[in-house]
Coordinates of N, CA, C and O in Angstrom, one line a residue:
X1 N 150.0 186.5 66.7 CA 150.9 185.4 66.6 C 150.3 184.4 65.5 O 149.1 184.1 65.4
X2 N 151.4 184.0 64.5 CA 151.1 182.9 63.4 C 150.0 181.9 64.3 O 149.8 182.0 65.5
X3 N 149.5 181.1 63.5 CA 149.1 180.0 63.9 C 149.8 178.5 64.3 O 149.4 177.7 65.3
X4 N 150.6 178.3 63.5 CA 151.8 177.7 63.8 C 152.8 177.5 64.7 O 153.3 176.6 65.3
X5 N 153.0 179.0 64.7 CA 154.1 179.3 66.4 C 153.0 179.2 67.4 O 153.4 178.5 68.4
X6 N 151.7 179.5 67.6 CA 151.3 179.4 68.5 C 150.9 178.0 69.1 O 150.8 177.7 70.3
X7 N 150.6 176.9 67.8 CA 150.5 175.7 68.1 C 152.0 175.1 68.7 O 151.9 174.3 69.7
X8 N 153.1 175.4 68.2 CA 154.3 174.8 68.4 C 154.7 175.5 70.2 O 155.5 175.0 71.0
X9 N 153.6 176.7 70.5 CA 153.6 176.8 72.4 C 152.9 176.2 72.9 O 153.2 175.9 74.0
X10 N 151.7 175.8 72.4 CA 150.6 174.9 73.1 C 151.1 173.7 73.1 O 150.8 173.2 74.2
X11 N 151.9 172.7 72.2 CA 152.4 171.5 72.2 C 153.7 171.6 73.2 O 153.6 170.7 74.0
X12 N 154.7 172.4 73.4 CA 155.5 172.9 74.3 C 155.1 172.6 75.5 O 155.8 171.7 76.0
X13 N 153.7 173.3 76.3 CA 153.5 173.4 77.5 C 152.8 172.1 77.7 O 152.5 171.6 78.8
X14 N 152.4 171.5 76.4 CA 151.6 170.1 76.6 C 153.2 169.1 76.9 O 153.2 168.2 77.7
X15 N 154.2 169.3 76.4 CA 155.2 168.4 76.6 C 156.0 168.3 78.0 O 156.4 167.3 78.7
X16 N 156.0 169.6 78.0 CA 156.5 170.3 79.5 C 155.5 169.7 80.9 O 155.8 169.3 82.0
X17 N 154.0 169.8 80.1 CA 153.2 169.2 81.8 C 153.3 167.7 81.7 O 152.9 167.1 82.7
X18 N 153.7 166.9 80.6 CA 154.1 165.4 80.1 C 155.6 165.1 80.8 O 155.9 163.9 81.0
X19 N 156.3 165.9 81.2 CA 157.3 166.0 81.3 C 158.1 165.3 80.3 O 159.1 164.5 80.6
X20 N 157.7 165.5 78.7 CA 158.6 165.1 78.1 C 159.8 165.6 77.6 O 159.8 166.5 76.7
X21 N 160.9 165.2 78.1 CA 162.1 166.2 77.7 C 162.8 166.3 76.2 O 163.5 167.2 75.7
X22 N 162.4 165.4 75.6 CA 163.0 166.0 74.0 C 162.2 166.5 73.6 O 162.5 167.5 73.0
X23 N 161.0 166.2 73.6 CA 160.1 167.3 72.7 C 160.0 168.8 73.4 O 159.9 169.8 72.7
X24 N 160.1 168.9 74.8 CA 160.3 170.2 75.0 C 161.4 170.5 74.9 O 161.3 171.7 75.0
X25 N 162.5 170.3 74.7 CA 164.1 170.4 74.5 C 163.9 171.0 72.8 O 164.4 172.0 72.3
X26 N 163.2 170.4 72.3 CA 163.3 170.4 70.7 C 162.6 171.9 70.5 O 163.1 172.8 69.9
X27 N 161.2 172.0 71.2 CA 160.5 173.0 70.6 C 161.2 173.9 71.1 O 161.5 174.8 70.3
X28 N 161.6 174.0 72.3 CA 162.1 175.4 72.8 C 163.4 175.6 72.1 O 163.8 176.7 72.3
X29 N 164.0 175.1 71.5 CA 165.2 175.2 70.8 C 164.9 176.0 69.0 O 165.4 176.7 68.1
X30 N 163.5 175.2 69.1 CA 162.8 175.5 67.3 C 162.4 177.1 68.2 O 163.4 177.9 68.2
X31 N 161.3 177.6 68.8 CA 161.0 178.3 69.1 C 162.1 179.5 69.4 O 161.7 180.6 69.2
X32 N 163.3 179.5 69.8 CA 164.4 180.4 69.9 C 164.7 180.5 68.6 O 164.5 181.7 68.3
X33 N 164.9 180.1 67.9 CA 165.0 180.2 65.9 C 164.5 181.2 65.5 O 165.0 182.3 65.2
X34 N 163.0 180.8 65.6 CA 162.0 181.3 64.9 C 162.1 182.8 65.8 O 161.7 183.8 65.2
X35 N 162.6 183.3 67.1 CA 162.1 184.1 67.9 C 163.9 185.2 66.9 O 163.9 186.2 66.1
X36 N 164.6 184.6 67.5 CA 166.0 185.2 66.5 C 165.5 185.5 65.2 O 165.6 186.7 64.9
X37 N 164.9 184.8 64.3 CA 164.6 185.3 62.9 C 163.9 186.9 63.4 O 164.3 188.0 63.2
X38 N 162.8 186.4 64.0 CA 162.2 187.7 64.4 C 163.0 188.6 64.8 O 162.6 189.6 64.1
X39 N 163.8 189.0 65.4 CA 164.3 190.3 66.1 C 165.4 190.6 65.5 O 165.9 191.7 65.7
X40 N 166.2 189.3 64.2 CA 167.5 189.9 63.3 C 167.2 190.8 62.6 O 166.0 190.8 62.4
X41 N 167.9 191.7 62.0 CA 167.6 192.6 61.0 C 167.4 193.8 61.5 O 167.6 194.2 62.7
X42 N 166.9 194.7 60.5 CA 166.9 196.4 61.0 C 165.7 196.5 62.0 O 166.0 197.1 63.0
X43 N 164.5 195.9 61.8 CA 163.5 195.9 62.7 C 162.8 194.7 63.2 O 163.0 193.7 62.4
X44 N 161.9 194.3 64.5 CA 161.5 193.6 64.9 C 160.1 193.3 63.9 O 159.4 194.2 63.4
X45 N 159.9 191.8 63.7 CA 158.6 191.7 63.0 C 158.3 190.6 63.3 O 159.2 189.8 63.7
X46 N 157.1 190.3 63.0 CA 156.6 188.7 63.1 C 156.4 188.2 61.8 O 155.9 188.8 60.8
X47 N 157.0 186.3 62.1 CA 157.1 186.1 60.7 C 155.8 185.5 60.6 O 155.0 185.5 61.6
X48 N 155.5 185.0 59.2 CA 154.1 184.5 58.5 C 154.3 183.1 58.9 O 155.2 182.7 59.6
X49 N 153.2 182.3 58.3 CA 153.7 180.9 58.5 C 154.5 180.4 57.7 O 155.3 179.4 57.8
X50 N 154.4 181.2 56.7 CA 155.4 179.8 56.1 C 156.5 180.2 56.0 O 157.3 179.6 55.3
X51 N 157.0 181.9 56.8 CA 158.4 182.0 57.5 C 158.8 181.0 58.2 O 159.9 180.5 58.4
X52 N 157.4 180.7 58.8 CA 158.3 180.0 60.4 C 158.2 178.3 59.6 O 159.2 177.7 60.0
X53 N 157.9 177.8 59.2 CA 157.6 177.1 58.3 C 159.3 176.3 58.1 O 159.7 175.3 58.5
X54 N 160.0 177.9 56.9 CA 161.3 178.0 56.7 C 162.0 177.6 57.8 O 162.9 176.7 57.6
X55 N 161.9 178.0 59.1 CA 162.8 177.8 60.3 C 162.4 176.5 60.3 O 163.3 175.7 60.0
X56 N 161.5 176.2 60.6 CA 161.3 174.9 61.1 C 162.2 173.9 60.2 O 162.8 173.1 61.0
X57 N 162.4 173.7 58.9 CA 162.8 173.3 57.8 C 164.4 173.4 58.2 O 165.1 172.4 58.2
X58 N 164.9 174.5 58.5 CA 166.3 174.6 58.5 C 166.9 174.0 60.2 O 168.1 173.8 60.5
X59 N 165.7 174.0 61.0 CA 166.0 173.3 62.0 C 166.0 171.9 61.9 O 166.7 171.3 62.6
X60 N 165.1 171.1 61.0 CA 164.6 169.9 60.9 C 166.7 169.4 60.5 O 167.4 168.5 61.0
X61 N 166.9 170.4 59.3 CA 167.6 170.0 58.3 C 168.6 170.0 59.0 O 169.3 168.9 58.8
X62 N 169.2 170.8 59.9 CA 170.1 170.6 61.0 C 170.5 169.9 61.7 O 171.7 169.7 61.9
X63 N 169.4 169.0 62.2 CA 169.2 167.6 63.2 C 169.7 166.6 62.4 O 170.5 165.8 63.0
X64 N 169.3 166.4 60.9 CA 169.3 165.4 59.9 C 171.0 165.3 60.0 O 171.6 164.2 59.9
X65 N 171.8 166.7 60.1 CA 173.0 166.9 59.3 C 174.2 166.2 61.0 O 175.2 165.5 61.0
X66 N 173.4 167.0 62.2 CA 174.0 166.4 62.9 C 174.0 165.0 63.3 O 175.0 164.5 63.9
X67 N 172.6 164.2 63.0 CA 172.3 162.8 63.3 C 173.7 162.3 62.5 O 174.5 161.9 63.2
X68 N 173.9 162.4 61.2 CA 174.9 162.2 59.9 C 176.4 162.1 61.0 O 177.1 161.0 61.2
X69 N 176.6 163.1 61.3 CA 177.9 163.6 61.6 C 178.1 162.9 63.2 O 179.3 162.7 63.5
X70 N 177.2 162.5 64.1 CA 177.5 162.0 64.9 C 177.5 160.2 65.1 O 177.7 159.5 66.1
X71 N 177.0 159.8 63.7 CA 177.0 158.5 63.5 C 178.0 158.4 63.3 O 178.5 157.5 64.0
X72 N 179.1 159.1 62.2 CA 180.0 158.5 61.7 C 180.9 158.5 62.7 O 181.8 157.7 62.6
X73 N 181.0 159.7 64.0 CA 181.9 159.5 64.6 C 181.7 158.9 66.1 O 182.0 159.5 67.1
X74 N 181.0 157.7 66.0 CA 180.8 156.6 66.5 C 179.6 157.2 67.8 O 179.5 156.3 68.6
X75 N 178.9 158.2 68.1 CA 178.3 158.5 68.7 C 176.8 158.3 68.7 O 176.1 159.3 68.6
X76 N 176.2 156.8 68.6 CA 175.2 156.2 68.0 C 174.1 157.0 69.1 O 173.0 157.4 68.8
X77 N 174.5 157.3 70.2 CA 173.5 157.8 71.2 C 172.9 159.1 70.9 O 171.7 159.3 71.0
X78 N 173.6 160.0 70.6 CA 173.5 161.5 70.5 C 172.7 161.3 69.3 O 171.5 161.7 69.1
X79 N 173.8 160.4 68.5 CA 172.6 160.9 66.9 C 171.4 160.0 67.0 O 170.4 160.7 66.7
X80 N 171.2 159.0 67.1 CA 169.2 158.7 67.6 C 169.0 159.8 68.2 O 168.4 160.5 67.3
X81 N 169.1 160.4 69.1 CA 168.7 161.6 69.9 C 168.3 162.6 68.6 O 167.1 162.5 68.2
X82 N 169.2 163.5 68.0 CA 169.4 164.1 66.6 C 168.2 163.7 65.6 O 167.6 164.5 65.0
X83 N 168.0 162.4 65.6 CA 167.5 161.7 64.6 C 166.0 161.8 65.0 O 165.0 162.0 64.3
X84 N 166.1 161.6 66.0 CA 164.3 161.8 66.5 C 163.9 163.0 66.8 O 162.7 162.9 66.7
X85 N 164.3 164.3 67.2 CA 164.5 165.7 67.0 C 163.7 165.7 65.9 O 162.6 166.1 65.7
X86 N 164.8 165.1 64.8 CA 164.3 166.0 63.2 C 162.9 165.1 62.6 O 162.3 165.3 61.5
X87 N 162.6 164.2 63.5 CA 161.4 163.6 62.9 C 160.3 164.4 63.8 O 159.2 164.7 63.4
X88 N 160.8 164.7 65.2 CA 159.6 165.7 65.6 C 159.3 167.0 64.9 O 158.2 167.4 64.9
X89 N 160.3 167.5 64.5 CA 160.0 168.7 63.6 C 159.6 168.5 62.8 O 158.7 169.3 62.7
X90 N 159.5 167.4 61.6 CA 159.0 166.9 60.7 C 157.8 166.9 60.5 O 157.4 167.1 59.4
X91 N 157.0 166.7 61.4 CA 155.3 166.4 62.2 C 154.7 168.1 61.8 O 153.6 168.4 61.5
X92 N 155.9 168.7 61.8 CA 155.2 170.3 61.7 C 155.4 170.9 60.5 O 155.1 172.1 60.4
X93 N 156.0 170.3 59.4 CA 156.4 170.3 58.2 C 155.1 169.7 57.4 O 154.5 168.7 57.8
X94 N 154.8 170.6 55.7 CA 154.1 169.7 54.7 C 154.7 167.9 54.5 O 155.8 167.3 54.5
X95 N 153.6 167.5 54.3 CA 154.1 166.6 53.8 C 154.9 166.4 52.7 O 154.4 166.9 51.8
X96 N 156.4 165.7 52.3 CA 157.0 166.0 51.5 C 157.1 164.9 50.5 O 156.8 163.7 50.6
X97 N 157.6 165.9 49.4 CA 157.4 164.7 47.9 C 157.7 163.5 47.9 O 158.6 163.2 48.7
X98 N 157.2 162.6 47.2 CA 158.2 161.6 46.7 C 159.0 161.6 46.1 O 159.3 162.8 46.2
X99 N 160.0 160.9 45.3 CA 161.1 160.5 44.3 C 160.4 160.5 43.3 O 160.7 161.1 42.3
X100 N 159.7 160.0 43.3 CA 158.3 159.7 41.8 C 157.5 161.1 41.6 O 157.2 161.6 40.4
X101 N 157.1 161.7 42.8 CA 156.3 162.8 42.5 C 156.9 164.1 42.3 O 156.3 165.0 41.9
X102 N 158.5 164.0 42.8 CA 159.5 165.3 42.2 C 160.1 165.0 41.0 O 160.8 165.8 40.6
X103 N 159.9 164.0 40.4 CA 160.4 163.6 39.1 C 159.5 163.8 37.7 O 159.8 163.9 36.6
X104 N 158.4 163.7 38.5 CA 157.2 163.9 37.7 C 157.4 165.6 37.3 O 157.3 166.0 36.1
X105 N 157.7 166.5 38.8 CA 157.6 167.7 38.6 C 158.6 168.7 37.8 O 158.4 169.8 37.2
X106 N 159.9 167.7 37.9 CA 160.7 168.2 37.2 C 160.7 168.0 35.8 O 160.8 169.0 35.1
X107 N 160.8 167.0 35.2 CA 160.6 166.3 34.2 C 159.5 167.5 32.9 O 159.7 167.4 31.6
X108 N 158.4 168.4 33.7 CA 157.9 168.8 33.3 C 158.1 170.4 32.9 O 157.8 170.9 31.9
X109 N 158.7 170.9 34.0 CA 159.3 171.7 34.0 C 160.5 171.7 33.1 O 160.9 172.8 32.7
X110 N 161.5 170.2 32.6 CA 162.5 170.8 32.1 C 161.7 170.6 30.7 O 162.2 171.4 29.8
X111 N 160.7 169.8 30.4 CA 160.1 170.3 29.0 C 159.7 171.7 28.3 O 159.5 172.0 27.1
X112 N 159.5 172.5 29.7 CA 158.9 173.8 29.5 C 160.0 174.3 29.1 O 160.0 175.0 28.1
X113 N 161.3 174.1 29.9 CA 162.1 174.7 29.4 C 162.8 174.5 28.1 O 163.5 175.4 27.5
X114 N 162.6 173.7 27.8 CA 163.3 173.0 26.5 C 162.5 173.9 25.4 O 163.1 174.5 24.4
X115 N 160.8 174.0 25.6 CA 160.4 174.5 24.6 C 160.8 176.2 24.6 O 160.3 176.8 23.6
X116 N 161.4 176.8 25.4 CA 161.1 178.2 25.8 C 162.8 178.4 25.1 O 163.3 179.5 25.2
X117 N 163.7 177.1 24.4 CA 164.9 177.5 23.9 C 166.1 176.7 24.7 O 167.0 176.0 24.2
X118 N 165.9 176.7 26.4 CA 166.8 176.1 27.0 C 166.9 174.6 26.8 O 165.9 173.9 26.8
X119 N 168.3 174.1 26.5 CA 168.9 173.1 26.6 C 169.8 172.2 27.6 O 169.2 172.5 28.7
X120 N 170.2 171.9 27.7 CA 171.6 170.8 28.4 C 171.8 171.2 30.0 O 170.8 171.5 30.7
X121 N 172.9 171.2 30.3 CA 173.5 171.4 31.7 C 173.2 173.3 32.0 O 172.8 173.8 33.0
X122 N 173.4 174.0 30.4 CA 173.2 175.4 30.7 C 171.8 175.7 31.2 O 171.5 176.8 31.7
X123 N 171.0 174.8 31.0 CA 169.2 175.2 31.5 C 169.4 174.8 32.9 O 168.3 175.0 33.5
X124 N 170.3 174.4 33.7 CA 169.6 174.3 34.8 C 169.1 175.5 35.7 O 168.2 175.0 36.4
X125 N 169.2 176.6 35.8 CA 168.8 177.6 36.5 C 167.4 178.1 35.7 O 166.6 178.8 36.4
X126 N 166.9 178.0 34.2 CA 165.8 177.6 33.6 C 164.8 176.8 34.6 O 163.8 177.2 35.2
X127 N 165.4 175.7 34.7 CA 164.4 174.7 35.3 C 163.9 174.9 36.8 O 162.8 174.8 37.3
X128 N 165.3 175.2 37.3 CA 164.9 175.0 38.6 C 164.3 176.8 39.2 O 164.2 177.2 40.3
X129 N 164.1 177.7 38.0 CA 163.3 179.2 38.4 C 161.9 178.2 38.4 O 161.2 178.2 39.4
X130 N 161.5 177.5 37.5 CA 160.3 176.7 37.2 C 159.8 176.2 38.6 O 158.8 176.3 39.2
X131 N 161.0 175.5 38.8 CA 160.5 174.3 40.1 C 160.2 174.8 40.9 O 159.1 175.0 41.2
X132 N 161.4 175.4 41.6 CA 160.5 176.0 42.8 C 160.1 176.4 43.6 O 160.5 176.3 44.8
X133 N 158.9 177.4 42.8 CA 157.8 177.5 43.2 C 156.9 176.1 43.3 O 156.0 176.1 44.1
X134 N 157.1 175.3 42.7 CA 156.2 174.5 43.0 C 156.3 173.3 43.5 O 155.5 172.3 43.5
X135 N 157.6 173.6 44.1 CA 157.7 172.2 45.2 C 158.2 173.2 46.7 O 158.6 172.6 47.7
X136 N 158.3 174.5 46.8 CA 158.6 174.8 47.9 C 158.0 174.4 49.1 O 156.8 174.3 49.3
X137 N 159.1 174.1 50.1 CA 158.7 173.5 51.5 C 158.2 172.3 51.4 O 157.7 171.9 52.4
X138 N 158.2 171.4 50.1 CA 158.0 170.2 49.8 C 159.4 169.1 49.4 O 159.6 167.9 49.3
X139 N 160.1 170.0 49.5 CA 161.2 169.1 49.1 C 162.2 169.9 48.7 O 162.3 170.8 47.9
X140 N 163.6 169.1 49.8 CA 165.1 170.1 49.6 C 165.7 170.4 48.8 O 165.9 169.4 48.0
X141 N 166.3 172.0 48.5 CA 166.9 172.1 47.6 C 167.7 171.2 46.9 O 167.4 170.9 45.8
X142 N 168.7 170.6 47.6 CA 169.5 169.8 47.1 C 168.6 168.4 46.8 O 168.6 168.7 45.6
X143 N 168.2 167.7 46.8 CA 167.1 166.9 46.4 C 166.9 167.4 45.1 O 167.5 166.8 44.1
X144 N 166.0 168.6 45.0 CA 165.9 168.7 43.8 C 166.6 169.4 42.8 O 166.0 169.7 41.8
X145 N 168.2 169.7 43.1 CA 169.2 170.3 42.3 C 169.3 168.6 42.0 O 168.2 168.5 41.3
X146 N 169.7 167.6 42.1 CA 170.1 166.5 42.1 C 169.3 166.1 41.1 O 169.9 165.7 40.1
X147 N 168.0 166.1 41.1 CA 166.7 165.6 40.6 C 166.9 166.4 39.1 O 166.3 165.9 38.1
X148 N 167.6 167.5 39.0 CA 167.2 168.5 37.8 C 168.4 168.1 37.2 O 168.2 167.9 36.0
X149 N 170.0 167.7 37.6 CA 170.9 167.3 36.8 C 170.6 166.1 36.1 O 170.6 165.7 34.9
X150 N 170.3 165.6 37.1 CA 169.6 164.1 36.1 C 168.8 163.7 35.1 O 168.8 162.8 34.2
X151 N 168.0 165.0 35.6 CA 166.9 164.8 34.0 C 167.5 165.7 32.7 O 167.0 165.8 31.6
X152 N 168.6 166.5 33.4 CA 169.0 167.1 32.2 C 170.1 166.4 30.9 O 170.3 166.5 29.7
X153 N 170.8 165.7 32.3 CA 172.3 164.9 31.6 C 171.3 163.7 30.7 O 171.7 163.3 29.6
X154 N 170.5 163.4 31.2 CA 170.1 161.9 30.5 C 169.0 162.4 30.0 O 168.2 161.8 29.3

């Protein structure tokens, strides 16, 4: 067992004898993810960490999308609920970029690209083969699709 998954059962059963109910609600809900990744596909396997990593990420990113969607439709209760979810997942996530420190990254990367021939709006798939690798699990795609138009248009 990763290290990771197995910390995210030890915190589980630490939540569970706390009787805390969102964090055990949360992990066991992260833990079914990660357990489905495992058994989809042609064969059963275990993922690495920084598969489960991935789940964790797309669970985090989930919480964020329903916190969003349950604000607007006046359901302030549910989404704090949502909202604090995706900050406990968060806890199990790298720490993630700044605005300043993905701007830095891109910024450099679109120079690489510039020198390698790529230009304009057409380099963006240039830039962002560059990026990343080097912001992965640091910071969302869209974030930094966003981050790469901007440095390219201006």
């Amino acid at each position: 067992m990763t290290t990771l998954k197995s910390k995210l059962k030890e915190d589980l059963t630490t939540a569970m004898k706390a009787r805390d109910e969102l964090t055990s609600s949360t992990l066991r809900l992260t833990l079914t993810a990660i357990t489905k990744e495992e058994v989809g596909g042609k064969t059963a396997r275990e993922l690495s960490d920084d598969e489960v990593q991935k789940v964790i990420a797309k669970e985090a990113k989930k919480r964020r999308e329903a916190a969003e969607a349950f604000a607007k439709g006046g359901r302030t209760e549910q989404a704090e609920r949502e909202k604090r979810e995706g900050e406990l997942l968060d806890a199990y996530l790298p720490q993630q970029l700044s605005d300043d420190e993905l701007t830095a990254i891109v910024a450099s990367a679109v120079d690489e690209a510039k020198a390698a021939g790529a230009e304009g709006p057409r380099a963006m798939g240039a830039v962002m083969k560059i990026v990343n690798p080097k912001v992965a699990g640091r910071a969302e795609g869209g974030r930094v699709a966003a981050t790469v138009k901007k440095l390219l248009a201006g």
